[in-house]
Amino acid sequence: MGTESHSHSSPSLHSHPHHHSEESLRAIVNRLSRIEGHVRGIKAMVQDSRPCPEVLIQIAAVRGALDRVARLILDEHLNECVTRAAQEGRIDQELAELKAALDHFLG
């Protein structure tokens, strides 16, 4: 309590519900499931002592897939949440939350 942190449980990052289409959610979850399987495959490669270059190539593939999922989530957020916030008169708050999230994402 009383400490400033960049926790995922920050109330400012959860100020409104996110309502996205079932199709969009399903597409994102499906992509994440494939990535999860790919990561398990990389773990197996390491356990099987596969050559490091092969492992690194697979890690790069997962990073690319995660970047594509992040892009889908960002697009959805801009199209749905930011638009809704503008209509509801709380665009400044929404943009501040997005900026904070992007600061974490971009590191």
Short mmCIF file of N, CA and C in Angstrom, two decimals:
data_model
loop_
_atom_site.label_atom_id
_atom_site.label_comp_id
_atom_site.label_asym_id
_atom_site.label_seq_id
_atom_site.Cartn_x
_atom_site.Cartn_y
_atom_site.Cartn_z
N MET A 1 0.83 -1.18 0.00
CA MET A 1 0.00 0.00 0.00
C MET A 1 0.87 1.24 0.00
N GLY A 2 0.42 2.28 -0.66
CA GLY A 2 1.09 3.55 -0.66
C GLY A 2 2.30 3.61 -1.58
N THR A 3 2.68 2.50 -2.20
CA THR A 3 3.82 2.54 -3.10
C THR A 3 3.31 2.67 -4.52
N GLU A 4 4.03 3.43 -5.28
CA GLU A 4 3.68 3.58 -6.69
C GLU A 4 4.34 2.44 -7.45
N SER A 5 3.57 1.68 -8.15
CA SER A 5 4.13 0.58 -8.92
C SER A 5 3.43 0.49 -10.26
N HIS A 6 4.00 -0.30 -11.10
CA HIS A 6 3.41 -0.51 -12.43
C HIS A 6 2.74 -1.87 -12.47
N SER A 7 1.93 -2.14 -11.49
CA SER A 7 1.26 -3.42 -11.34
C SER A 7 0.16 -3.57 -12.38
N HIS A 8 -0.09 -4.81 -12.74
CA HIS A 8 -1.20 -5.09 -13.67
C HIS A 8 -2.55 -4.88 -13.00
N SER A 9 -2.58 -4.77 -11.67
CA SER A 9 -3.84 -4.62 -10.97
C SER A 9 -4.18 -3.16 -10.69
N SER A 10 -3.48 -2.25 -11.33
CA SER A 10 -3.73 -0.83 -11.13
C SER A 10 -5.16 -0.50 -11.49
N PRO A 11 -5.88 0.16 -10.59
CA PRO A 11 -7.28 0.47 -10.89
C PRO A 11 -7.45 1.32 -12.14
N SER A 12 -6.49 2.18 -12.44
CA SER A 12 -6.64 3.04 -13.61
C SER A 12 -6.64 2.26 -14.91
N LEU A 13 -6.09 1.05 -14.90
CA LEU A 13 -6.07 0.25 -16.12
C LEU A 13 -7.34 -0.57 -16.30
N HIS A 14 -8.24 -0.50 -15.32
CA HIS A 14 -9.47 -1.29 -15.39
C HIS A 14 -10.69 -0.41 -15.11
N SER A 15 -10.72 0.77 -15.69
CA SER A 15 -11.77 1.71 -15.35
C SER A 15 -13.07 1.47 -16.10
N HIS A 16 -13.06 0.63 -17.10
CA HIS A 16 -14.29 0.37 -17.84
C HIS A 16 -14.26 -1.06 -18.36
N PRO A 17 -15.42 -1.62 -18.56
CA PRO A 17 -15.48 -2.98 -19.09
C PRO A 17 -15.08 -2.99 -20.57
N HIS A 18 -14.52 -4.07 -20.99
CA HIS A 18 -14.16 -4.22 -22.40
C HIS A 18 -15.15 -5.19 -23.04
N HIS A 19 -15.89 -4.70 -23.99
CA HIS A 19 -16.87 -5.53 -24.69
C HIS A 19 -16.41 -5.66 -26.13
N HIS A 20 -15.95 -6.84 -26.46
CA HIS A 20 -15.48 -7.09 -27.81
C HIS A 20 -16.31 -8.21 -28.42
N SER A 21 -16.31 -8.27 -29.73
CA SER A 21 -17.13 -9.27 -30.40
C SER A 21 -16.62 -10.67 -30.10
N GLU A 22 -17.53 -11.61 -30.11
CA GLU A 22 -17.17 -13.02 -29.91
C GLU A 22 -16.17 -13.47 -30.96
N GLU A 23 -16.36 -13.01 -32.19
CA GLU A 23 -15.46 -13.40 -33.29
C GLU A 23 -14.04 -12.91 -33.02
N SER A 24 -13.92 -11.68 -32.56
CA SER A 24 -12.61 -11.11 -32.26
C SER A 24 -11.95 -11.85 -31.10
N LEU A 25 -12.69 -12.08 -30.04
CA LEU A 25 -12.15 -12.80 -28.89
C LEU A 25 -11.71 -14.21 -29.29
N ARG A 26 -12.53 -14.87 -30.07
CA ARG A 26 -12.22 -16.24 -30.51
C ARG A 26 -10.93 -16.24 -31.34
N ALA A 27 -10.77 -15.28 -32.24
CA ALA A 27 -9.58 -15.22 -33.08
C ALA A 27 -8.33 -15.00 -32.23
N ILE A 28 -8.42 -14.12 -31.26
CA ILE A 28 -7.26 -13.84 -30.40
C ILE A 28 -6.93 -15.06 -29.54
N VAL A 29 -7.94 -15.67 -28.93
CA VAL A 29 -7.71 -16.85 -28.09
C VAL A 29 -7.13 -17.99 -28.93
N ASN A 30 -7.62 -18.19 -30.15
CA ASN A 30 -7.09 -19.24 -31.02
C ASN A 30 -5.62 -19.00 -31.33
N ARG A 31 -5.27 -17.77 -31.64
CA ARG A 31 -3.87 -17.44 -31.92
C ARG A 31 -3.01 -17.69 -30.70
N LEU A 32 -3.49 -17.28 -29.52
CA LEU A 32 -2.72 -17.50 -28.30
C LEU A 32 -2.56 -18.99 -28.00
N SER A 33 -3.57 -19.77 -28.30
CA SER A 33 -3.47 -21.22 -28.10
C SER A 33 -2.41 -21.82 -29.01
N ARG A 34 -2.35 -21.36 -30.25
CA ARG A 34 -1.32 -21.85 -31.17
C ARG A 34 0.07 -21.44 -30.68
N ILE A 35 0.19 -20.22 -30.19
CA ILE A 35 1.47 -19.75 -29.64
C ILE A 35 1.86 -20.59 -28.44
N GLU A 36 0.91 -20.88 -27.59
CA GLU A 36 1.17 -21.71 -26.41
C GLU A 36 1.72 -23.07 -26.83
N GLY A 37 1.13 -23.67 -27.83
CA GLY A 37 1.61 -24.95 -28.34
C GLY A 37 3.01 -24.83 -28.93
N HIS A 38 3.25 -23.73 -29.62
CA HIS A 38 4.56 -23.50 -30.22
C HIS A 38 5.63 -23.37 -29.13
N VAL A 39 5.29 -22.67 -28.03
CA VAL A 39 6.24 -22.53 -26.92
C VAL A 39 6.52 -23.89 -26.29
N ARG A 40 5.51 -24.71 -26.15
CA ARG A 40 5.74 -26.07 -25.63
C ARG A 40 6.67 -26.84 -26.56
N GLY A 41 6.51 -26.62 -27.87
CA GLY A 41 7.41 -27.27 -28.83
C GLY A 41 8.85 -26.80 -28.67
N ILE A 42 9.03 -25.52 -28.40
CA ILE A 42 10.38 -24.99 -28.17
C ILE A 42 10.97 -25.61 -26.91
N LYS A 43 10.17 -25.72 -25.88
CA LYS A 43 10.63 -26.34 -24.63
C LYS A 43 11.11 -27.77 -24.92
N ALA A 44 10.35 -28.50 -25.71
CA ALA A 44 10.73 -29.87 -26.06
C ALA A 44 12.03 -29.88 -26.86
N MET A 45 12.21 -28.90 -27.75
CA MET A 45 13.45 -28.80 -28.52
C MET A 45 14.64 -28.63 -27.59
N VAL A 46 14.49 -27.77 -26.59
CA VAL A 46 15.57 -27.55 -25.63
C VAL A 46 15.85 -28.82 -24.85
N GLN A 47 14.79 -29.48 -24.40
CA GLN A 47 14.95 -30.72 -23.64
C GLN A 47 15.61 -31.82 -24.48
N ASP A 48 15.38 -31.78 -25.79
CA ASP A 48 15.97 -32.77 -26.70
C ASP A 48 17.35 -32.34 -27.21
N SER A 49 17.86 -31.23 -26.66
CA SER A 49 19.18 -30.71 -27.06
C SER A 49 19.29 -30.43 -28.55
N ARG A 50 18.24 -29.86 -29.11
CA ARG A 50 18.27 -29.47 -30.52
C ARG A 50 19.25 -28.32 -30.69
N PRO A 51 19.79 -28.15 -31.89
CA PRO A 51 20.78 -27.09 -32.11
C PRO A 51 20.22 -25.70 -31.75
N CYS A 52 21.06 -24.91 -31.12
CA CYS A 52 20.64 -23.57 -30.68
C CYS A 52 20.07 -22.71 -31.82
N PRO A 53 20.68 -22.71 -33.01
CA PRO A 53 20.09 -21.90 -34.09
C PRO A 53 18.65 -22.29 -34.41
N GLU A 54 18.34 -23.58 -34.37
CA GLU A 54 16.96 -24.02 -34.62
C GLU A 54 16.03 -23.49 -33.55
N VAL A 55 16.48 -23.54 -32.29
CA VAL A 55 15.66 -23.04 -31.18
C VAL A 55 15.44 -21.53 -31.34
N LEU A 56 16.50 -20.81 -31.66
CA LEU A 56 16.38 -19.35 -31.82
C LEU A 56 15.42 -18.98 -32.95
N ILE A 57 15.44 -19.73 -34.02
CA ILE A 57 14.51 -19.47 -35.13
C ILE A 57 13.07 -19.66 -34.67
N GLN A 58 12.83 -20.69 -33.87
CA GLN A 58 11.47 -20.92 -33.36
C GLN A 58 11.06 -19.85 -32.36
N ILE A 59 12.00 -19.39 -31.55
CA ILE A 59 11.70 -18.30 -30.62
C ILE A 59 11.34 -17.04 -31.39
N ALA A 60 12.06 -16.77 -32.47
CA ALA A 60 11.75 -15.61 -33.30
C ALA A 60 10.35 -15.73 -33.90
N ALA A 61 9.96 -16.93 -34.27
CA ALA A 61 8.62 -17.15 -34.83
C ALA A 61 7.56 -16.84 -33.78
N VAL A 62 7.79 -17.26 -32.53
CA VAL A 62 6.84 -16.99 -31.46
C VAL A 62 6.76 -15.49 -31.18
N ARG A 63 7.91 -14.83 -31.16
CA ARG A 63 7.90 -13.38 -30.94
C ARG A 63 7.09 -12.68 -32.03
N GLY A 64 7.26 -13.10 -33.27
CA GLY A 64 6.49 -12.51 -34.36
C GLY A 64 5.00 -12.77 -34.19
N ALA A 65 4.66 -13.97 -33.78
CA ALA A 65 3.24 -14.31 -33.57
C ALA A 65 2.66 -13.48 -32.43
N LEU A 66 3.43 -13.30 -31.35
CA LEU A 66 2.95 -12.46 -30.24
C LEU A 66 2.77 -11.01 -30.69
N ASP A 67 3.69 -10.53 -31.50
CA ASP A 67 3.55 -9.16 -32.02
C ASP A 67 2.27 -9.02 -32.85
N ARG A 68 1.95 -10.04 -33.64
CA ARG A 68 0.73 -9.98 -34.45
C ARG A 68 -0.52 -10.00 -33.56
N VAL A 69 -0.50 -10.77 -32.48
CA VAL A 69 -1.63 -10.78 -31.54
C VAL A 69 -1.75 -9.41 -30.87
N ALA A 70 -0.62 -8.86 -30.47
CA ALA A 70 -0.64 -7.53 -29.85
C ALA A 70 -1.25 -6.50 -30.81
N ARG A 71 -0.92 -6.61 -32.08
CA ARG A 71 -1.46 -5.69 -33.09
C ARG A 71 -2.98 -5.85 -33.20
N LEU A 72 -3.45 -7.09 -33.18
CA LEU A 72 -4.90 -7.33 -33.22
C LEU A 72 -5.59 -6.70 -32.01
N ILE A 73 -4.99 -6.88 -30.84
CA ILE A 73 -5.57 -6.34 -29.61
C ILE A 73 -5.56 -4.82 -29.65
N LEU A 74 -4.46 -4.23 -30.11
CA LEU A 74 -4.38 -2.77 -30.21
C LEU A 74 -5.40 -2.25 -31.22
N ASP A 75 -5.51 -2.88 -32.36
CA ASP A 75 -6.50 -2.46 -33.36
C ASP A 75 -7.91 -2.51 -32.79
N GLU A 76 -8.20 -3.61 -32.11
CA GLU A 76 -9.53 -3.77 -31.49
C GLU A 76 -9.76 -2.67 -30.46
N HIS A 77 -8.74 -2.39 -29.66
CA HIS A 77 -8.87 -1.37 -28.63
C HIS A 77 -9.12 0.00 -29.25
N LEU A 78 -8.37 0.32 -30.28
CA LEU A 78 -8.55 1.63 -30.93
C LEU A 78 -9.92 1.73 -31.57
N ASN A 79 -10.36 0.67 -32.22
CA ASN A 79 -11.64 0.70 -32.92
C ASN A 79 -12.84 0.66 -31.99
N GLU A 80 -12.71 -0.03 -30.87
CA GLU A 80 -13.85 -0.20 -29.97
C GLU A 80 -13.76 0.70 -28.74
N CYS A 81 -12.75 0.50 -27.94
CA CYS A 81 -12.66 1.16 -26.63
C CYS A 81 -12.40 2.66 -26.75
N VAL A 82 -11.46 3.04 -27.58
CA VAL A 82 -11.15 4.46 -27.70
C VAL A 82 -12.32 5.20 -28.34
N THR A 83 -12.94 4.60 -29.32
CA THR A 83 -14.11 5.22 -29.94
C THR A 83 -15.23 5.37 -28.93
N ARG A 84 -15.47 4.35 -28.14
CA ARG A 84 -16.51 4.40 -27.11
C ARG A 84 -16.18 5.47 -26.07
N ALA A 85 -14.91 5.55 -25.67
CA ALA A 85 -14.50 6.55 -24.68
C ALA A 85 -14.73 7.96 -25.22
N ALA A 86 -14.47 8.16 -26.49
CA ALA A 86 -14.70 9.48 -27.09
C ALA A 86 -16.19 9.82 -27.07
N GLN A 87 -17.01 8.86 -27.38
CA GLN A 87 -18.46 9.08 -27.37
C GLN A 87 -18.98 9.36 -25.97
N GLU A 88 -18.33 8.75 -24.96
CA GLU A 88 -18.77 8.91 -23.57
C GLU A 88 -18.09 10.09 -22.87
N GLY A 89 -17.23 10.82 -23.58
CA GLY A 89 -16.60 11.99 -23.01
C GLY A 89 -15.46 11.71 -22.05
N ARG A 90 -14.83 10.55 -22.18
CA ARG A 90 -13.72 10.23 -21.30
C ARG A 90 -12.48 9.83 -22.10
N ILE A 91 -12.28 10.52 -23.21
CA ILE A 91 -11.16 10.20 -24.10
C ILE A 91 -9.81 10.45 -23.45
N ASP A 92 -9.68 11.51 -22.64
CA ASP A 92 -8.40 11.80 -22.00
C ASP A 92 -7.96 10.66 -21.09
N GLN A 93 -8.89 10.14 -20.31
CA GLN A 93 -8.60 9.02 -19.41
C GLN A 93 -8.21 7.78 -20.22
N GLU A 94 -8.95 7.50 -21.26
CA GLU A 94 -8.68 6.31 -22.09
C GLU A 94 -7.31 6.41 -22.74
N LEU A 95 -6.96 7.58 -23.26
CA LEU A 95 -5.66 7.75 -23.90
C LEU A 95 -4.53 7.65 -22.88
N ALA A 96 -4.74 8.15 -21.67
CA ALA A 96 -3.72 8.02 -20.63
C ALA A 96 -3.49 6.55 -20.29
N GLU A 97 -4.58 5.77 -20.20
CA GLU A 97 -4.46 4.34 -19.91
C GLU A 97 -3.74 3.62 -21.05
N LEU A 98 -4.08 3.99 -22.28
CA LEU A 98 -3.43 3.36 -23.43
C LEU A 98 -1.95 3.70 -23.45
N LYS A 99 -1.61 4.95 -23.17
CA LYS A 99 -0.20 5.35 -23.14
C LYS A 99 0.56 4.56 -22.07
N ALA A 100 -0.01 4.41 -20.89
CA ALA A 100 0.65 3.64 -19.83
C ALA A 100 0.86 2.19 -20.26
N ALA A 101 -0.14 1.61 -20.89
CA ALA A 101 -0.02 0.22 -21.37
C ALA A 101 1.05 0.11 -22.44
N LEU A 102 1.08 1.06 -23.37
CA LEU A 102 2.08 1.03 -24.43
C LEU A 102 3.49 1.24 -23.87
N ASP A 103 3.63 2.05 -22.84
CA ASP A 103 4.94 2.22 -22.19
C ASP A 103 5.44 0.89 -21.66
N HIS A 104 4.57 0.10 -21.06
CA HIS A 104 4.95 -1.24 -20.57
C HIS A 104 5.25 -2.16 -21.74
N PHE A 105 4.41 -2.13 -22.75
CA PHE A 105 4.55 -3.01 -23.89
C PHE A 105 5.85 -2.76 -24.65
N LEU A 106 6.16 -1.50 -24.85
CA LEU A 106 7.33 -1.14 -25.64
C LEU A 106 8.62 -1.17 -24.82
N GLY A 107 8.45 -1.22 -23.48
CA GLY A 107 9.57 -1.36 -22.58
C GLY A 107 10.50 -0.23 -22.60
#
